[in-house]
PDB file of N, CA and C in Angstrom:
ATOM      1  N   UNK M   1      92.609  94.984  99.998  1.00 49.00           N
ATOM      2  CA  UNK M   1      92.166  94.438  98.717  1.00 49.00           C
ATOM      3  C   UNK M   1      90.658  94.248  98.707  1.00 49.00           C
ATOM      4  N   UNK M   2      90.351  94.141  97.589  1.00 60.00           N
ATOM      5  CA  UNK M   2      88.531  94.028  97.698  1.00 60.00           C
ATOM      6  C   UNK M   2      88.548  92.955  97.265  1.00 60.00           C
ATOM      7  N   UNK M   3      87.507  92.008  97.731  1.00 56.00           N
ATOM      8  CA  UNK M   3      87.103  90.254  97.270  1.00 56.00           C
ATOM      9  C   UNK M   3      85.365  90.647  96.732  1.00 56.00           C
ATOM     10  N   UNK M   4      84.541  91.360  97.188  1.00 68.00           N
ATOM     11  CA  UNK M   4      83.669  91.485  96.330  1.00 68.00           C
ATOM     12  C   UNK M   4      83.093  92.733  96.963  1.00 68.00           C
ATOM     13  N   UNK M   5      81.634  93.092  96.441  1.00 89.00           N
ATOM     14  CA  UNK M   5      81.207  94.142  97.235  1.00 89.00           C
ATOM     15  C   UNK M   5      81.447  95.470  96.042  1.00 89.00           C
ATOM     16  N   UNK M   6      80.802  96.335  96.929  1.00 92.00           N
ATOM     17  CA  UNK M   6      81.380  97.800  95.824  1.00 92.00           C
ATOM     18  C   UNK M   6      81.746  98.382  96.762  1.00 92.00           C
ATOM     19  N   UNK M   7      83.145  98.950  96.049  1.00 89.00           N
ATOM     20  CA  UNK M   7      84.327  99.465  97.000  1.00 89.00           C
ATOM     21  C   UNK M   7      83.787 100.910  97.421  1.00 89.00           C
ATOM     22  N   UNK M   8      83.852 101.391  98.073  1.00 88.00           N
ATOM     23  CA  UNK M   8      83.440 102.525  98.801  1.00 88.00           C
ATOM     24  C   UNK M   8      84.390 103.544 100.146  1.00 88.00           C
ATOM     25  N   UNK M   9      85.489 103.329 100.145  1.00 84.00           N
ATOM     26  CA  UNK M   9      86.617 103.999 100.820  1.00 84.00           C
ATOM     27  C   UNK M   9      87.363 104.986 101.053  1.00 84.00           C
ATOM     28  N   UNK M  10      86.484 106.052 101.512  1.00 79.00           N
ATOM     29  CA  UNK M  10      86.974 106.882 100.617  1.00 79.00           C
ATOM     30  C   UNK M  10      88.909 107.723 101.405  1.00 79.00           C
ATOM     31  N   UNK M  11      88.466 106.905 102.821  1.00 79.00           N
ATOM     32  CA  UNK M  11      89.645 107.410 103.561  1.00 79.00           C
ATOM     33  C   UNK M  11      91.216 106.470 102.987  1.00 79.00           C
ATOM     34  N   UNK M  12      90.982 105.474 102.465  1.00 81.00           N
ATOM     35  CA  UNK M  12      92.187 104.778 101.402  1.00 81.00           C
ATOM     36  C   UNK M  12      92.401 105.223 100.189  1.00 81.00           C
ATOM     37  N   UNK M  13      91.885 105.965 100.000  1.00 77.00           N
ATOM     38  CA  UNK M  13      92.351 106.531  98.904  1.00 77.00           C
ATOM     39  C   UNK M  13      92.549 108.006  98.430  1.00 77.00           C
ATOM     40  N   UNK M  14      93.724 108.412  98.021  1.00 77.00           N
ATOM     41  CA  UNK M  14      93.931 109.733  97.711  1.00 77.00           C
ATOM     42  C   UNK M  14      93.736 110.512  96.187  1.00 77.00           C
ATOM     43  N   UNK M  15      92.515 111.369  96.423  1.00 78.00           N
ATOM     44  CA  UNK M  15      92.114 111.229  95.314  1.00 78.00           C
ATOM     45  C   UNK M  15      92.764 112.715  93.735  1.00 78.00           C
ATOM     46  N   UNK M  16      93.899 112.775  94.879  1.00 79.00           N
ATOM     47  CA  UNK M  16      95.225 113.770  94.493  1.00 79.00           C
ATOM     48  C   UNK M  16      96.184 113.286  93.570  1.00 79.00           C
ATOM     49  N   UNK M  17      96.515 112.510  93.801  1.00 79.00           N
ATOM     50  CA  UNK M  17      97.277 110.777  93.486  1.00 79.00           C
ATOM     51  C   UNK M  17      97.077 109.824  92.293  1.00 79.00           C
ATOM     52  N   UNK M  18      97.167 109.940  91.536  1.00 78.00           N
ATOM     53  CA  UNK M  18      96.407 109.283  90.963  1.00 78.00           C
ATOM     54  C   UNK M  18      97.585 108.566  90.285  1.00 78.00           C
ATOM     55  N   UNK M  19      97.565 107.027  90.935  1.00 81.00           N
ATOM     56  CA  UNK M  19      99.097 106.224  90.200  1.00 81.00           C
ATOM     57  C   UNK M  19      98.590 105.197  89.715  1.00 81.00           C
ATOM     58  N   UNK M  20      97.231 104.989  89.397  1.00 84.00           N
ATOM     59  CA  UNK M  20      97.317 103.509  88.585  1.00 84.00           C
ATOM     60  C   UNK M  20      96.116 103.794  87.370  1.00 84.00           C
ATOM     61  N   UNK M  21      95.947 102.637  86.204  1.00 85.00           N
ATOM     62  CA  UNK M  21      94.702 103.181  84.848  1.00 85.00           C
ATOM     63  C   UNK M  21      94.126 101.431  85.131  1.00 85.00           C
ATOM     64  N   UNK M  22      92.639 101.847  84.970  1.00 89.00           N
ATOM     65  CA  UNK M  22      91.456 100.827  84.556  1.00 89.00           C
ATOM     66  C   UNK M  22      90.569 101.184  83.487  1.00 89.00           C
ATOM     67  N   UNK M  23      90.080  99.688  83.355  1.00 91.00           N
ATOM     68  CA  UNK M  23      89.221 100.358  82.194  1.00 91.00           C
ATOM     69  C   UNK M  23      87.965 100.598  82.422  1.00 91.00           C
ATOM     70  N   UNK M  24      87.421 101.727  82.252  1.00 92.00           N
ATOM     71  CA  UNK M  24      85.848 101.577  82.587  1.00 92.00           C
ATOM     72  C   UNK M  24      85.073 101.339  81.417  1.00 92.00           C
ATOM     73  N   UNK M  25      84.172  99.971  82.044  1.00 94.00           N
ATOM     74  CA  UNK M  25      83.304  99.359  81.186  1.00 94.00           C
ATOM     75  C   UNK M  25      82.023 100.191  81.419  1.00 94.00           C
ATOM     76  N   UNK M  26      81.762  99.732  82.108  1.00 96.00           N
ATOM     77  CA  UNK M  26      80.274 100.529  82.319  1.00 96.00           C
ATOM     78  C   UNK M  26      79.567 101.352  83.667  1.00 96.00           C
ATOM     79  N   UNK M  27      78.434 101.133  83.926  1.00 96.00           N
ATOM     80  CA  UNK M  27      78.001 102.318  85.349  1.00 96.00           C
ATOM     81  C   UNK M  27      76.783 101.561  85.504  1.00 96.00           C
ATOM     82  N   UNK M  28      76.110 101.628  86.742  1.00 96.00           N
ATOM     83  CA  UNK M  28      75.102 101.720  87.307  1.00 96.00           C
ATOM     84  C   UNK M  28      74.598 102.911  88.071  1.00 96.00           C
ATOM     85  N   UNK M  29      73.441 103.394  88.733  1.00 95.00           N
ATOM     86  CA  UNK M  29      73.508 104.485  89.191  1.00 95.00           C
ATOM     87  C   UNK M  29      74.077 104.853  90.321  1.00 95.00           C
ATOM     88  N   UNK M  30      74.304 103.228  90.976  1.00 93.00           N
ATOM     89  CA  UNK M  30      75.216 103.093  92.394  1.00 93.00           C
ATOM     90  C   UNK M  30      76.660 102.971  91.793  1.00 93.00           C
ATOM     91  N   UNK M  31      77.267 102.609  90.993  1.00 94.00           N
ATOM     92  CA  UNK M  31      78.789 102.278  91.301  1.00 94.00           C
ATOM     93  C   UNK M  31      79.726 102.282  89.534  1.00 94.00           C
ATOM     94  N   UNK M  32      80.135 102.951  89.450  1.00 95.00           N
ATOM     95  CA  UNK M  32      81.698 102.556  88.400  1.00 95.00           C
ATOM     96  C   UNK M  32      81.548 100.542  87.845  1.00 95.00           C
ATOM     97  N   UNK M  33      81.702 100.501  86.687  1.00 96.00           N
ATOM     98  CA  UNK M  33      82.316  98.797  86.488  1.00 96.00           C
ATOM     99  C   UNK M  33      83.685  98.998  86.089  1.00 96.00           C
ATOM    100  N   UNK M  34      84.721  98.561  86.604  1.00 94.00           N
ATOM    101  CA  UNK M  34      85.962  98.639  86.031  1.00 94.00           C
ATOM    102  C   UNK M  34      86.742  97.336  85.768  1.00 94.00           C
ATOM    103  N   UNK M  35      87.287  97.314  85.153  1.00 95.00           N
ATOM    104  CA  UNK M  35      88.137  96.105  84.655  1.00 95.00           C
ATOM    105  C   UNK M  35      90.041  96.266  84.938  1.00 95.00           C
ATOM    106  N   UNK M  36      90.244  95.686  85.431  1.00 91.00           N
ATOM    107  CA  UNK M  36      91.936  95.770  86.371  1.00 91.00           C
ATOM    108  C   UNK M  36      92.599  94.901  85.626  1.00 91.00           C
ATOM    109  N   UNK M  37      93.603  95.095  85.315  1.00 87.00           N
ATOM    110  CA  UNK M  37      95.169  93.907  84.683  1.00 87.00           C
ATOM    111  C   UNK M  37      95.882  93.022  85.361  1.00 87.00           C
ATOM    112  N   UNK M  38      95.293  93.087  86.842  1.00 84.00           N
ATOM    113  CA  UNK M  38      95.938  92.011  87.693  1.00 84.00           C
ATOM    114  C   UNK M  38      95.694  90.476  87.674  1.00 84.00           C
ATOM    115  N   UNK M  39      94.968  90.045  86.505  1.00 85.00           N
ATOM    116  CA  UNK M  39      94.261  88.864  86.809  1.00 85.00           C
ATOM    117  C   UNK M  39      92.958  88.731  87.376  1.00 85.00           C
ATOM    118  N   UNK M  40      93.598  87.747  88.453  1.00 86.00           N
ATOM    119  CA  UNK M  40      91.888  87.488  89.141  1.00 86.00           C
ATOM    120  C   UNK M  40      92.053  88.238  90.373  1.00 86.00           C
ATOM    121  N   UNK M  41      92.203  89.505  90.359  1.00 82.00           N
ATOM    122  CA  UNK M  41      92.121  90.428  91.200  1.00 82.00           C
ATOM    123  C   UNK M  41      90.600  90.712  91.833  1.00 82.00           C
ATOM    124  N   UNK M  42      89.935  91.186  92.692  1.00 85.00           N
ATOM    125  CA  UNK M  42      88.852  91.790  92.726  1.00 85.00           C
ATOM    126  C   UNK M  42      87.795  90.541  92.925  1.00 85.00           C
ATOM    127  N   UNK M  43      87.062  90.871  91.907  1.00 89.00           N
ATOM    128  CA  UNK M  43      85.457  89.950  91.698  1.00 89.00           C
ATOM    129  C   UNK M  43      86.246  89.828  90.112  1.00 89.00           C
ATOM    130  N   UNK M  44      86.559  88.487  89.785  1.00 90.00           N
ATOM    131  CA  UNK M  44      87.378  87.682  88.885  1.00 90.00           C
ATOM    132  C   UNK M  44      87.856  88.895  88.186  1.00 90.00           C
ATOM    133  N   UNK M  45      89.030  89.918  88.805  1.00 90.00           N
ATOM    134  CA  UNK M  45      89.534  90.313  87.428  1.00 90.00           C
ATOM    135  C   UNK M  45      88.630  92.261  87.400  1.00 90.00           C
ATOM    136  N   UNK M  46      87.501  92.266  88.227  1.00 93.00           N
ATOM    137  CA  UNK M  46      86.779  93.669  87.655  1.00 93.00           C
ATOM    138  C   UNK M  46      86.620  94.453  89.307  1.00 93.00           C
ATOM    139  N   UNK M  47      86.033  95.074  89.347  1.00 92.00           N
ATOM    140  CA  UNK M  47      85.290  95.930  90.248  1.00 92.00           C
ATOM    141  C   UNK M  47      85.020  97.133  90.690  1.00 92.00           C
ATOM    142  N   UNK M  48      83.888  97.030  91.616  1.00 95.00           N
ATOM    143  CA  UNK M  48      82.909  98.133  91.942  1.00 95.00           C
ATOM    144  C   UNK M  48      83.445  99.136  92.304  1.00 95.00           C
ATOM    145  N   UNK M  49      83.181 100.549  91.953  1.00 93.00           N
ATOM    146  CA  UNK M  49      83.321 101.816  92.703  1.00 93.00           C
ATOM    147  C   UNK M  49      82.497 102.689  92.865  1.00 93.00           C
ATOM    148  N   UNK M  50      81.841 103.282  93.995  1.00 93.00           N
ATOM    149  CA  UNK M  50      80.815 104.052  94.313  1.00 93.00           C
ATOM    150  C   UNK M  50      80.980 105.135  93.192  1.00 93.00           C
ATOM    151  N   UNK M  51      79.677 105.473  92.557  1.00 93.00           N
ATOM    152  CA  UNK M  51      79.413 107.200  91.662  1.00 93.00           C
ATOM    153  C   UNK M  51      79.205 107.670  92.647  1.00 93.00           C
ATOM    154  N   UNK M  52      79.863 108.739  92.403  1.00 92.00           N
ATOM    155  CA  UNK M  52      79.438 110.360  92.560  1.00 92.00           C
ATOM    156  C   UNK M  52      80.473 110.644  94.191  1.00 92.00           C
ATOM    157  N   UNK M  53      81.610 110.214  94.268  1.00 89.00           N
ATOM    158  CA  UNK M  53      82.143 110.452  95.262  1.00 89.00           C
ATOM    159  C   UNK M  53      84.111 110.859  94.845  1.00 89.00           C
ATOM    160  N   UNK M  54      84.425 110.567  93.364  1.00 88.00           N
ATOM    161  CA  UNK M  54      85.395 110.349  92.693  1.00 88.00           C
ATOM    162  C   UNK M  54      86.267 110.160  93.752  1.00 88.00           C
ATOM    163  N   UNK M  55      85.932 108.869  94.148  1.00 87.00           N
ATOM    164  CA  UNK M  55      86.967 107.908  94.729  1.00 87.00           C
ATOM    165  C   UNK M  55      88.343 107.640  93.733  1.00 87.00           C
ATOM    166  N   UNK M  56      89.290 107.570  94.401  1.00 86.00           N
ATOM    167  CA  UNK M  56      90.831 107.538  93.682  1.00 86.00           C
ATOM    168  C   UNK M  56      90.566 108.073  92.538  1.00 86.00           C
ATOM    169  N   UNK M  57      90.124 109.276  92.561  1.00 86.00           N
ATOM    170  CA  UNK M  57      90.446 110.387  91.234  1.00 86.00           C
ATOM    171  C   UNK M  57      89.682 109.821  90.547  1.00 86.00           C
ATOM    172  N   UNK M  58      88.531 108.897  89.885  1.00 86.00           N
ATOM    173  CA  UNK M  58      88.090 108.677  88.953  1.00 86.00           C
ATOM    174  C   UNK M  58      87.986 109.551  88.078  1.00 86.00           C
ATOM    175  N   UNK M  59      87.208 110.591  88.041  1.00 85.00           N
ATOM    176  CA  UNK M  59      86.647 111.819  87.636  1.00 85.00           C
ATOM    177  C   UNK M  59      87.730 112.723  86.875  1.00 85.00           C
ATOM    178  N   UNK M  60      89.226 112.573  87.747  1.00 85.00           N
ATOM    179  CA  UNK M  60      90.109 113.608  87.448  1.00 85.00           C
ATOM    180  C   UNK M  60      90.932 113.395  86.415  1.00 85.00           C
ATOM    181  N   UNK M  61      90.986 112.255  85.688  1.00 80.00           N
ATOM    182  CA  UNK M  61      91.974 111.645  84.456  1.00 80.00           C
ATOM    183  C   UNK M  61      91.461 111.235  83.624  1.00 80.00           C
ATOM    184  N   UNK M  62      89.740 111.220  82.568  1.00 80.00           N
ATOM    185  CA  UNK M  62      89.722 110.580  82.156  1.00 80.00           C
ATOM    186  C   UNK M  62      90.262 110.311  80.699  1.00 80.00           C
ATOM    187  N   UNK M  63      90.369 109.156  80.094  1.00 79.00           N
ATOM    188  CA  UNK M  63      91.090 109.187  78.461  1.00 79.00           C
ATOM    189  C   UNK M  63      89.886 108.196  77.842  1.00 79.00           C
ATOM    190  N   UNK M  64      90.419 108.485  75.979  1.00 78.00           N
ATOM    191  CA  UNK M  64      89.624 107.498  75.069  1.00 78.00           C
ATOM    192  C   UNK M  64      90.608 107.197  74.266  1.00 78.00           C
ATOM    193  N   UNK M  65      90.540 106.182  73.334  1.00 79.00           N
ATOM    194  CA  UNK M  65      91.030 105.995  72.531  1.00 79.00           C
ATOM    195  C   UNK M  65      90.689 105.875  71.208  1.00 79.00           C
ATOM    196  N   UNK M  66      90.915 106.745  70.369  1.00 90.00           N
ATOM    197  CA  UNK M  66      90.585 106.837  69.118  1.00 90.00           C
ATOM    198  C   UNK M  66      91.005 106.243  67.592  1.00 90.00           C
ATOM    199  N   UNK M  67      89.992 104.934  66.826  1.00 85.00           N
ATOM    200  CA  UNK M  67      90.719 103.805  66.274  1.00 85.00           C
ATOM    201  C   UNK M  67      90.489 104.336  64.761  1.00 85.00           C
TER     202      UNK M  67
END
């Protein structure tokens, strides 16, 4: 589990796989902001993922929603 930090793992994760959805809020040039449904999961509820490495598939699923 991650408690804070930007997640960076790339050997935990399969980036073939792709079994769970977040929301991405925003980016920095270091890391993904994502927002998770678990509660106070993470860093209250959000967290970090390294760019440019498409850790757990980021890259490979993305969606929008159109209102």
């Amino acid at each position: 589990l991650i408690s804070n930090g930007i997640y960076d793992d790339e050997a935990s994760c399969d980036n073939s796989k792709v079994n769970h959805a977040m929301l991405l809020l925003g980016y920095t040039k270091d890391y993904w902001i994502l927002k998770n449904w678990w509660g106070s999961w993470g860093e209250a509820g959000y967290m970090r993922l390294a760019r440019g490495k498409n850790l757990c598939g980021i890259s490979n699923y993305a969606g929008y929603v159109t209102v």
